[in-house]
JSON list of C-alpha atoms in Angstrom, two decimals:
[
{"chain": "C", "resi": 1, "resn": "MET", "atom": "CA", "xyz": [130.09, 104.30, 95.21]},
{"chain": "C", "resi": 2, "resn": "ALA", "atom": "CA", "xyz": [127.20, 102.55, 92.89]},
{"chain": "C", "resi": 3, "resn": "GLU", "atom": "CA", "xyz": [129.68, 102.49, 90.07]},
{"chain": "C", "resi": 4, "resn": "LYS", "atom": "CA", "xyz": [132.17, 100.92, 92.20]},
{"chain": "C", "resi": 5, "resn": "THR", "atom": "CA", "xyz": [129.88, 98.19, 93.80]},
{"chain": "C", "resi": 6, "resn": "LYS", "atom": "CA", "xyz": [128.74, 95.36, 91.77]},
{"chain": "C", "resi": 7, "resn": "VAL", "atom": "CA", "xyz": [125.66, 93.01, 92.94]},
{"chain": "C", "resi": 8, "resn": "VAL", "atom": "CA", "xyz": [125.45, 89.64, 91.14]},
{"chain": "C", "resi": 9, "resn": "ILE", "atom": "CA", "xyz": [122.27, 88.06, 91.58]},
{"chain": "C", "resi": 10, "resn": "THR", "atom": "CA", "xyz": [121.85, 84.18, 90.66]},
{"chain": "C", "resi": 11, "resn": "ASP", "atom": "CA", "xyz": [118.82, 82.21, 91.07]},
{"chain": "C", "resi": 12, "resn": "ILE", "atom": "CA", "xyz": [119.62, 78.38, 91.62]},
{"chain": "C", "resi": 13, "resn": "GLN", "atom": "CA", "xyz": [115.98, 77.43, 92.77]},
{"chain": "C", "resi": 14, "resn": "LYS", "atom": "CA", "xyz": [112.88, 76.51, 90.93]},
{"chain": "C", "resi": 15, "resn": "THR", "atom": "CA", "xyz": [110.65, 76.49, 93.70]},
{"chain": "C", "resi": 16, "resn": "VAL", "atom": "CA", "xyz": [109.40, 80.12, 93.86]},
{"chain": "C", "resi": 17, "resn": "LYS", "atom": "CA", "xyz": [109.19, 82.29, 90.93]},
{"chain": "C", "resi": 18, "resn": "VAL", "atom": "CA", "xyz": [111.34, 85.51, 91.14]},
{"chain": "C", "resi": 19, "resn": "PRO", "atom": "CA", "xyz": [108.59, 88.40, 90.95]},
{"chain": "C", "resi": 20, "resn": "LYS", "atom": "CA", "xyz": [109.27, 90.92, 88.22]},
{"chain": "C", "resi": 21, "resn": "GLY", "atom": "CA", "xyz": [111.54, 93.78, 89.85]},
{"chain": "C", "resi": 22, "resn": "LEU", "atom": "CA", "xyz": [112.87, 91.64, 92.77]},
{"chain": "C", "resi": 23, "resn": "ARG", "atom": "CA", "xyz": [116.53, 91.78, 91.22]},
{"chain": "C", "resi": 24, "resn": "MET", "atom": "CA", "xyz": [116.41, 95.39, 90.95]},
{"chain": "C", "resi": 25, "resn": "LEU", "atom": "CA", "xyz": [114.86, 95.72, 94.63]},
{"chain": "C", "resi": 26, "resn": "ILE", "atom": "CA", "xyz": [117.79, 93.37, 95.87]},
{"chain": "C", "resi": 27, "resn": "ARG", "atom": "CA", "xyz": [120.67, 95.44, 94.10]},
{"chain": "C", "resi": 28, "resn": "ARG", "atom": "CA", "xyz": [119.07, 98.70, 95.76]},
{"chain": "C", "resi": 29, "resn": "CYS", "atom": "CA", "xyz": [119.09, 97.01, 99.28]},
{"chain": "C", "resi": 30, "resn": "CYS", "atom": "CA", "xyz": [122.68, 95.84, 98.96]},
{"chain": "C", "resi": 31, "resn": "LEU", "atom": "CA", "xyz": [123.69, 99.41, 97.67]},
{"chain": "C", "resi": 32, "resn": "ALA", "atom": "CA", "xyz": [121.55, 101.20, 100.55]},
{"chain": "C", "resi": 33, "resn": "THR", "atom": "CA", "xyz": [123.15, 98.70, 103.12]},
{"chain": "C", "resi": 34, "resn": "LEU", "atom": "CA", "xyz": [126.62, 99.47, 102.10]},
{"chain": "C", "resi": 35, "resn": "ARG", "atom": "CA", "xyz": [125.86, 103.30, 101.78]},
{"chain": "C", "resi": 36, "resn": "LEU", "atom": "CA", "xyz": [123.94, 103.58, 105.40]},
{"chain": "C", "resi": 37, "resn": "GLN", "atom": "CA", "xyz": [126.93, 101.68, 106.99]},
{"chain": "C", "resi": 38, "resn": "GLY", "atom": "CA", "xyz": [129.59, 103.93, 105.61]},
{"chain": "C", "resi": 39, "resn": "TYR", "atom": "CA", "xyz": [131.27, 101.20, 103.37]},
{"chain": "C", "resi": 40, "resn": "SER", "atom": "CA", "xyz": [132.86, 103.10, 100.45]},
{"chain": "C", "resi": 41, "resn": "ALA", "atom": "CA", "xyz": [135.44, 100.63, 98.96]},
{"chain": "C", "resi": 42, "resn": "SER", "atom": "CA", "xyz": [135.14, 99.01, 95.79]},
{"chain": "C", "resi": 43, "resn": "ALA", "atom": "CA", "xyz": [133.31, 95.54, 96.20]},
{"chain": "C", "resi": 44, "resn": "GLU", "atom": "CA", "xyz": [131.17, 92.77, 94.74]},
{"chain": "C", "resi": 45, "resn": "ILE", "atom": "CA", "xyz": [128.38, 91.13, 96.61]},
{"chain": "C", "resi": 46, "resn": "ASP", "atom": "CA", "xyz": [126.92, 87.78, 95.21]},
{"chain": "C", "resi": 47, "resn": "VAL", "atom": "CA", "xyz": [123.17, 87.34, 96.31]},
{"chain": "C", "resi": 48, "resn": "ILE", "atom": "CA", "xyz": [122.19, 83.60, 95.58]},
{"chain": "C", "resi": 49, "resn": "PHE", "atom": "CA", "xyz": [118.41, 82.79, 95.59]},
{"chain": "C", "resi": 50, "resn": "THR", "atom": "CA", "xyz": [117.91, 79.30, 96.91]},
{"chain": "C", "resi": 51, "resn": "ASP", "atom": "CA", "xyz": [115.26, 77.04, 98.11]},
{"chain": "C", "resi": 52, "resn": "ASN", "atom": "CA", "xyz": [114.88, 75.41, 101.64]},
{"chain": "C", "resi": 53, "resn": "GLU", "atom": "CA", "xyz": [116.80, 71.98, 100.62]},
{"chain": "C", "resi": 54, "resn": "GLU", "atom": "CA", "xyz": [119.68, 73.75, 98.95]},
{"chain": "C", "resi": 55, "resn": "ILE", "atom": "CA", "xyz": [120.13, 76.31, 101.83]},
{"chain": "C", "resi": 56, "resn": "ARG", "atom": "CA", "xyz": [120.35, 73.30, 104.21]},
{"chain": "C", "resi": 57, "resn": "LYS", "atom": "CA", "xyz": [123.11, 71.75, 101.91]},
{"chain": "C", "resi": 58, "resn": "ILE", "atom": "CA", "xyz": [125.09, 75.03, 101.68]},
{"chain": "C", "resi": 59, "resn": "ASN", "atom": "CA", "xyz": [124.74, 75.44, 105.57]},
{"chain": "C", "resi": 60, "resn": "GLU", "atom": "CA", "xyz": [126.01, 72.04, 106.08]},
{"chain": "C", "resi": 61, "resn": "LYS", "atom": "CA", "xyz": [128.90, 72.44, 103.46]},
{"chain": "C", "resi": 62, "resn": "ILE", "atom": "CA", "xyz": [130.02, 75.80, 104.65]},
{"chain": "C", "resi": 63, "resn": "PHE", "atom": "CA", "xyz": [129.11, 75.64, 108.24]},
{"chain": "C", "resi": 64, "resn": "GLY", "atom": "CA", "xyz": [128.56, 72.18, 109.26]},
{"chain": "C", "resi": 65, "resn": "CYS", "atom": "CA", "xyz": [125.01, 72.37, 110.42]},
{"chain": "C", "resi": 66, "resn": "SER", "atom": "CA", "xyz": [122.41, 70.64, 108.56]},
{"chain": "C", "resi": 67, "resn": "SER", "atom": "CA", "xyz": [119.51, 73.08, 109.45]},
{"chain": "C", "resi": 68, "resn": "VAL", "atom": "CA", "xyz": [117.30, 75.02, 107.16]},
{"chain": "C", "resi": 69, "resn": "GLU", "atom": "CA", "xyz": [117.78, 78.74, 107.54]},
{"chain": "C", "resi": 70, "resn": "ASN", "atom": "CA", "xyz": [116.10, 81.68, 106.01]},
{"chain": "C", "resi": 71, "resn": "MET", "atom": "CA", "xyz": [119.28, 83.39, 104.78]},
{"chain": "C", "resi": 72, "resn": "LEU", "atom": "CA", "xyz": [123.01, 82.44, 105.03]},
{"chain": "C", "resi": 73, "resn": "TYR", "atom": "CA", "xyz": [125.98, 85.00, 104.70]},
{"chain": "C", "resi": 74, "resn": "LYS", "atom": "CA", "xyz": [129.54, 84.25, 104.04]},
{"chain": "C", "resi": 75, "resn": "PRO", "atom": "CA", "xyz": [132.18, 87.07, 103.98]},
{"chain": "C", "resi": 76, "resn": "MET", "atom": "CA", "xyz": [134.89, 86.72, 101.75]},
{"chain": "C", "resi": 77, "resn": "ASN", "atom": "CA", "xyz": [137.12, 89.82, 100.96]},
{"chain": "C", "resi": 78, "resn": "GLU", "atom": "CA", "xyz": [138.99, 88.11, 98.23]},
{"chain": "C", "resi": 79, "resn": "ASP", "atom": "CA", "xyz": [139.34, 89.08, 94.55]},
{"chain": "C", "resi": 80, "resn": "GLY", "atom": "CA", "xyz": [137.17, 92.06, 95.19]},
{"chain": "C", "resi": 81, "resn": "VAL", "atom": "CA", "xyz": [134.18, 89.90, 96.29]},
{"chain": "C", "resi": 82, "resn": "LEU", "atom": "CA", "xyz": [132.93, 91.30, 99.76]},
{"chain": "C", "resi": 83, "resn": "GLY", "atom": "CA", "xyz": [130.91, 88.12, 100.40]},
{"chain": "C", "resi": 84, "resn": "ALA", "atom": "CA", "xyz": [127.89, 86.08, 99.45]},
{"chain": "C", "resi": 85, "resn": "VAL", "atom": "CA", "xyz": [124.31, 86.15, 100.83]},
{"chain": "C", "resi": 86, "resn": "TYR", "atom": "CA", "xyz": [122.15, 83.07, 100.54]},
{"chain": "C", "resi": 87, "resn": "VAL", "atom": "CA", "xyz": [118.44, 83.72, 100.46]},
{"chain": "C", "resi": 88, "resn": "SER", "atom": "CA", "xyz": [116.00, 80.84, 100.53]},
{"chain": "C", "resi": 89, "resn": "LEU", "atom": "CA", "xyz": [113.08, 82.16, 98.38]},
{"chain": "C", "resi": 90, "resn": "GLU", "atom": "CA", "xyz": [110.91, 79.31, 99.59]},
{"chain": "C", "resi": 91, "resn": "ARG", "atom": "CA", "xyz": [111.51, 80.45, 103.29]},
{"chain": "C", "resi": 92, "resn": "ALA", "atom": "CA", "xyz": [110.82, 84.12, 102.31]},
{"chain": "C", "resi": 93, "resn": "SER", "atom": "CA", "xyz": [107.47, 82.89, 100.88]},
{"chain": "C", "resi": 94, "resn": "GLU", "atom": "CA", "xyz": [106.68, 81.24, 104.09]},
{"chain": "C", "resi": 95, "resn": "LEU", "atom": "CA", "xyz": [107.71, 84.39, 106.05]},
{"chain": "C", "resi": 96, "resn": "ALA", "atom": "CA", "xyz": [105.41, 86.44, 103.87]},
{"chain": "C", "resi": 97, "resn": "GLN", "atom": "CA", "xyz": [102.37, 84.37, 104.51]},
{"chain": "C", "resi": 98, "resn": "THR", "atom": "CA", "xyz": [103.01, 84.30, 108.29]},
{"chain": "C", "resi": 99, "resn": "TYR", "atom": "CA", "xyz": [103.66, 88.04, 108.85]},
{"chain": "C", "resi": 100, "resn": "PHE", "atom": "CA", "xyz": [100.95, 89.01, 106.16]},
{"chain": "C", "resi": 101, "resn": "SER", "atom": "CA", "xyz": [103.68, 90.77, 103.91]},
{"chain": "C", "resi": 102, "resn": "SER", "atom": "CA", "xyz": [105.20, 90.23, 100.43]},
{"chain": "C", "resi": 103, "resn": "LEU", "atom": "CA", "xyz": [107.71, 87.84, 99.20]},
{"chain": "C", "resi": 104, "resn": "GLN", "atom": "CA", "xyz": [109.79, 91.03, 98.08]},
{"chain": "C", "resi": 105, "resn": "ARG", "atom": "CA", "xyz": [109.87, 92.68, 101.70]},
{"chain": "C", "resi": 106, "resn": "GLU", "atom": "CA", "xyz": [110.94, 89.34, 103.13]},
{"chain": "C", "resi": 107, "resn": "ALA", "atom": "CA", "xyz": [113.53, 88.91, 100.55]},
{"chain": "C", "resi": 108, "resn": "VAL", "atom": "CA", "xyz": [114.72, 92.48, 101.00]},
{"chain": "C", "resi": 109, "resn": "TYR", "atom": "CA", "xyz": [114.83, 91.91, 104.93]},
{"chain": "C", "resi": 110, "resn": "LEU", "atom": "CA", "xyz": [116.87, 88.79, 104.70]},
{"chain": "C", "resi": 111, "resn": "THR", "atom": "CA", "xyz": [119.15, 90.22, 102.31]},
{"chain": "C", "resi": 112, "resn": "VAL", "atom": "CA", "xyz": [119.74, 93.35, 104.75]},
{"chain": "C", "resi": 113, "resn": "LEU", "atom": "CA", "xyz": [120.59, 91.11, 107.28]},
{"chain": "C", "resi": 114, "resn": "GLY", "atom": "CA", "xyz": [123.09, 89.09, 105.11]},
{"chain": "C", "resi": 115, "resn": "VAL", "atom": "CA", "xyz": [124.90, 92.47, 103.84]},
{"chain": "C", "resi": 116, "resn": "LEU", "atom": "CA", "xyz": [125.06, 93.67, 107.47]},
{"chain": "C", "resi": 117, "resn": "GLY", "atom": "CA", "xyz": [126.55, 90.32, 108.61]},
{"chain": "C", "resi": 118, "resn": "ILE", "atom": "CA", "xyz": [129.06, 90.40, 105.72]},
{"chain": "C", "resi": 119, "resn": "LEU", "atom": "CA", "xyz": [130.13, 93.80, 107.02]},
{"chain": "C", "resi": 120, "resn": "GLY", "atom": "CA", "xyz": [130.55, 92.26, 110.61]},
{"chain": "C", "resi": 121, "resn": "CYS", "atom": "CA", "xyz": [127.37, 93.74, 112.24]},
{"chain": "C", "resi": 122, "resn": "ASP", "atom": "CA", "xyz": [126.45, 91.98, 115.30]},
{"chain": "C", "resi": 123, "resn": "PRO", "atom": "CA", "xyz": [122.62, 91.01, 115.13]},
{"chain": "C", "resi": 124, "resn": "GLU", "atom": "CA", "xyz": [122.55, 90.83, 118.94]},
{"chain": "C", "resi": 125, "resn": "ASP", "atom": "CA", "xyz": [124.01, 94.49, 119.60]},
{"chain": "C", "resi": 126, "resn": "GLU", "atom": "CA", "xyz": [121.76, 97.35, 120.84]},
{"chain": "C", "resi": 127, "resn": "GLY", "atom": "CA", "xyz": [121.77, 99.35, 117.65]},
{"chain": "C", "resi": 128, "resn": "SER", "atom": "CA", "xyz": [120.98, 96.63, 115.03]},
{"chain": "C", "resi": 129, "resn": "ARG", "atom": "CA", "xyz": [117.23, 96.89, 114.94]},
{"chain": "C", "resi": 130, "resn": "ALA", "atom": "CA", "xyz": [117.29, 100.40, 114.59]},
{"chain": "C", "resi": 131, "resn": "ARG", "atom": "CA", "xyz": [120.01, 99.95, 111.86]},
{"chain": "C", "resi": 132, "resn": "GLU", "atom": "CA", "xyz": [117.59, 97.34, 110.09]},
{"chain": "C", "resi": 133, "resn": "GLU", "atom": "CA", "xyz": [114.70, 99.64, 110.45]},
{"chain": "C", "resi": 134, "resn": "MET", "atom": "CA", "xyz": [116.38, 102.57, 108.68]},
{"chain": "C", "resi": 135, "resn": "ILE", "atom": "CA", "xyz": [117.55, 100.53, 105.87]},
{"chain": "C", "resi": 136, "resn": "MET", "atom": "CA", "xyz": [113.98, 99.02, 105.38]},
{"chain": "C", "resi": 137, "resn": "TYR", "atom": "CA", "xyz": [112.49, 102.47, 105.85]},
{"chain": "C", "resi": 138, "resn": "GLU", "atom": "CA", "xyz": [114.67, 103.98, 103.18]},
{"chain": "C", "resi": 139, "resn": "LEU", "atom": "CA", "xyz": [113.91, 101.17, 100.85]},
{"chain": "C", "resi": 140, "resn": "GLY", "atom": "CA", "xyz": [110.14, 101.72, 101.26]},
{"chain": "C", "resi": 141, "resn": "PHE", "atom": "CA", "xyz": [109.55, 98.82, 103.60]},
{"chain": "C", "resi": 142, "resn": "PRO", "atom": "CA", "xyz": [108.85, 100.49, 106.99]},
{"chain": "C", "resi": 143, "resn": "MET", "atom": "CA", "xyz": [108.69, 97.94, 109.94]},
{"chain": "C", "resi": 144, "resn": "SER", "atom": "CA", "xyz": [105.15, 97.42, 110.78]},
{"chain": "C", "resi": 145, "resn": "THR", "atom": "CA", "xyz": [103.66, 97.30, 114.12]},
{"chain": "C", "resi": 146, "resn": "ALA", "atom": "CA", "xyz": [102.16, 93.98, 113.27]},
{"chain": "C", "resi": 147, "resn": "TYR", "atom": "CA", "xyz": [105.26, 92.55, 112.16]},
{"chain": "C", "resi": 148, "resn": "THR", "atom": "CA", "xyz": [107.40, 93.68, 115.01]},
{"chain": "C", "resi": 149, "resn": "LEU", "atom": "CA", "xyz": [104.66, 92.31, 117.55]},
{"chain": "C", "resi": 150, "resn": "SER", "atom": "CA", "xyz": [104.53, 88.96, 115.92]},
{"chain": "C", "resi": 151, "resn": "LYS", "atom": "CA", "xyz": [108.18, 88.30, 115.99]}
]
């Protein structure tokens, strides 16, 4: 599947320095999420790193809501592009401080949620938490007790 799936990562923010290795980690994250969900068609996923102000603008433009979100996703299914995931690295950094984790872990988690959303997974269904935990575990970021208790 890896040769059929393209992950395009774009950084349009200047607020948070992108840590070394994050782009590769995000690619692995997208591929693992697709594989574990049984998605095997050829596709492209766009991951866009933003800051809080830019994600607010995107949210308003695409969804008509002016709130700042951690992450947004937009399914596309056109010209081979499965969808786009917008991740606020500024918000991911804030979450890392709140949950005593790393920027990488929070960016990966938000990307997992976005890719699952593109695939049509309902975050409110019974199996969603287990699915997220399985993907995060495979990526080397098991859900810690502290993190789940503080949510």
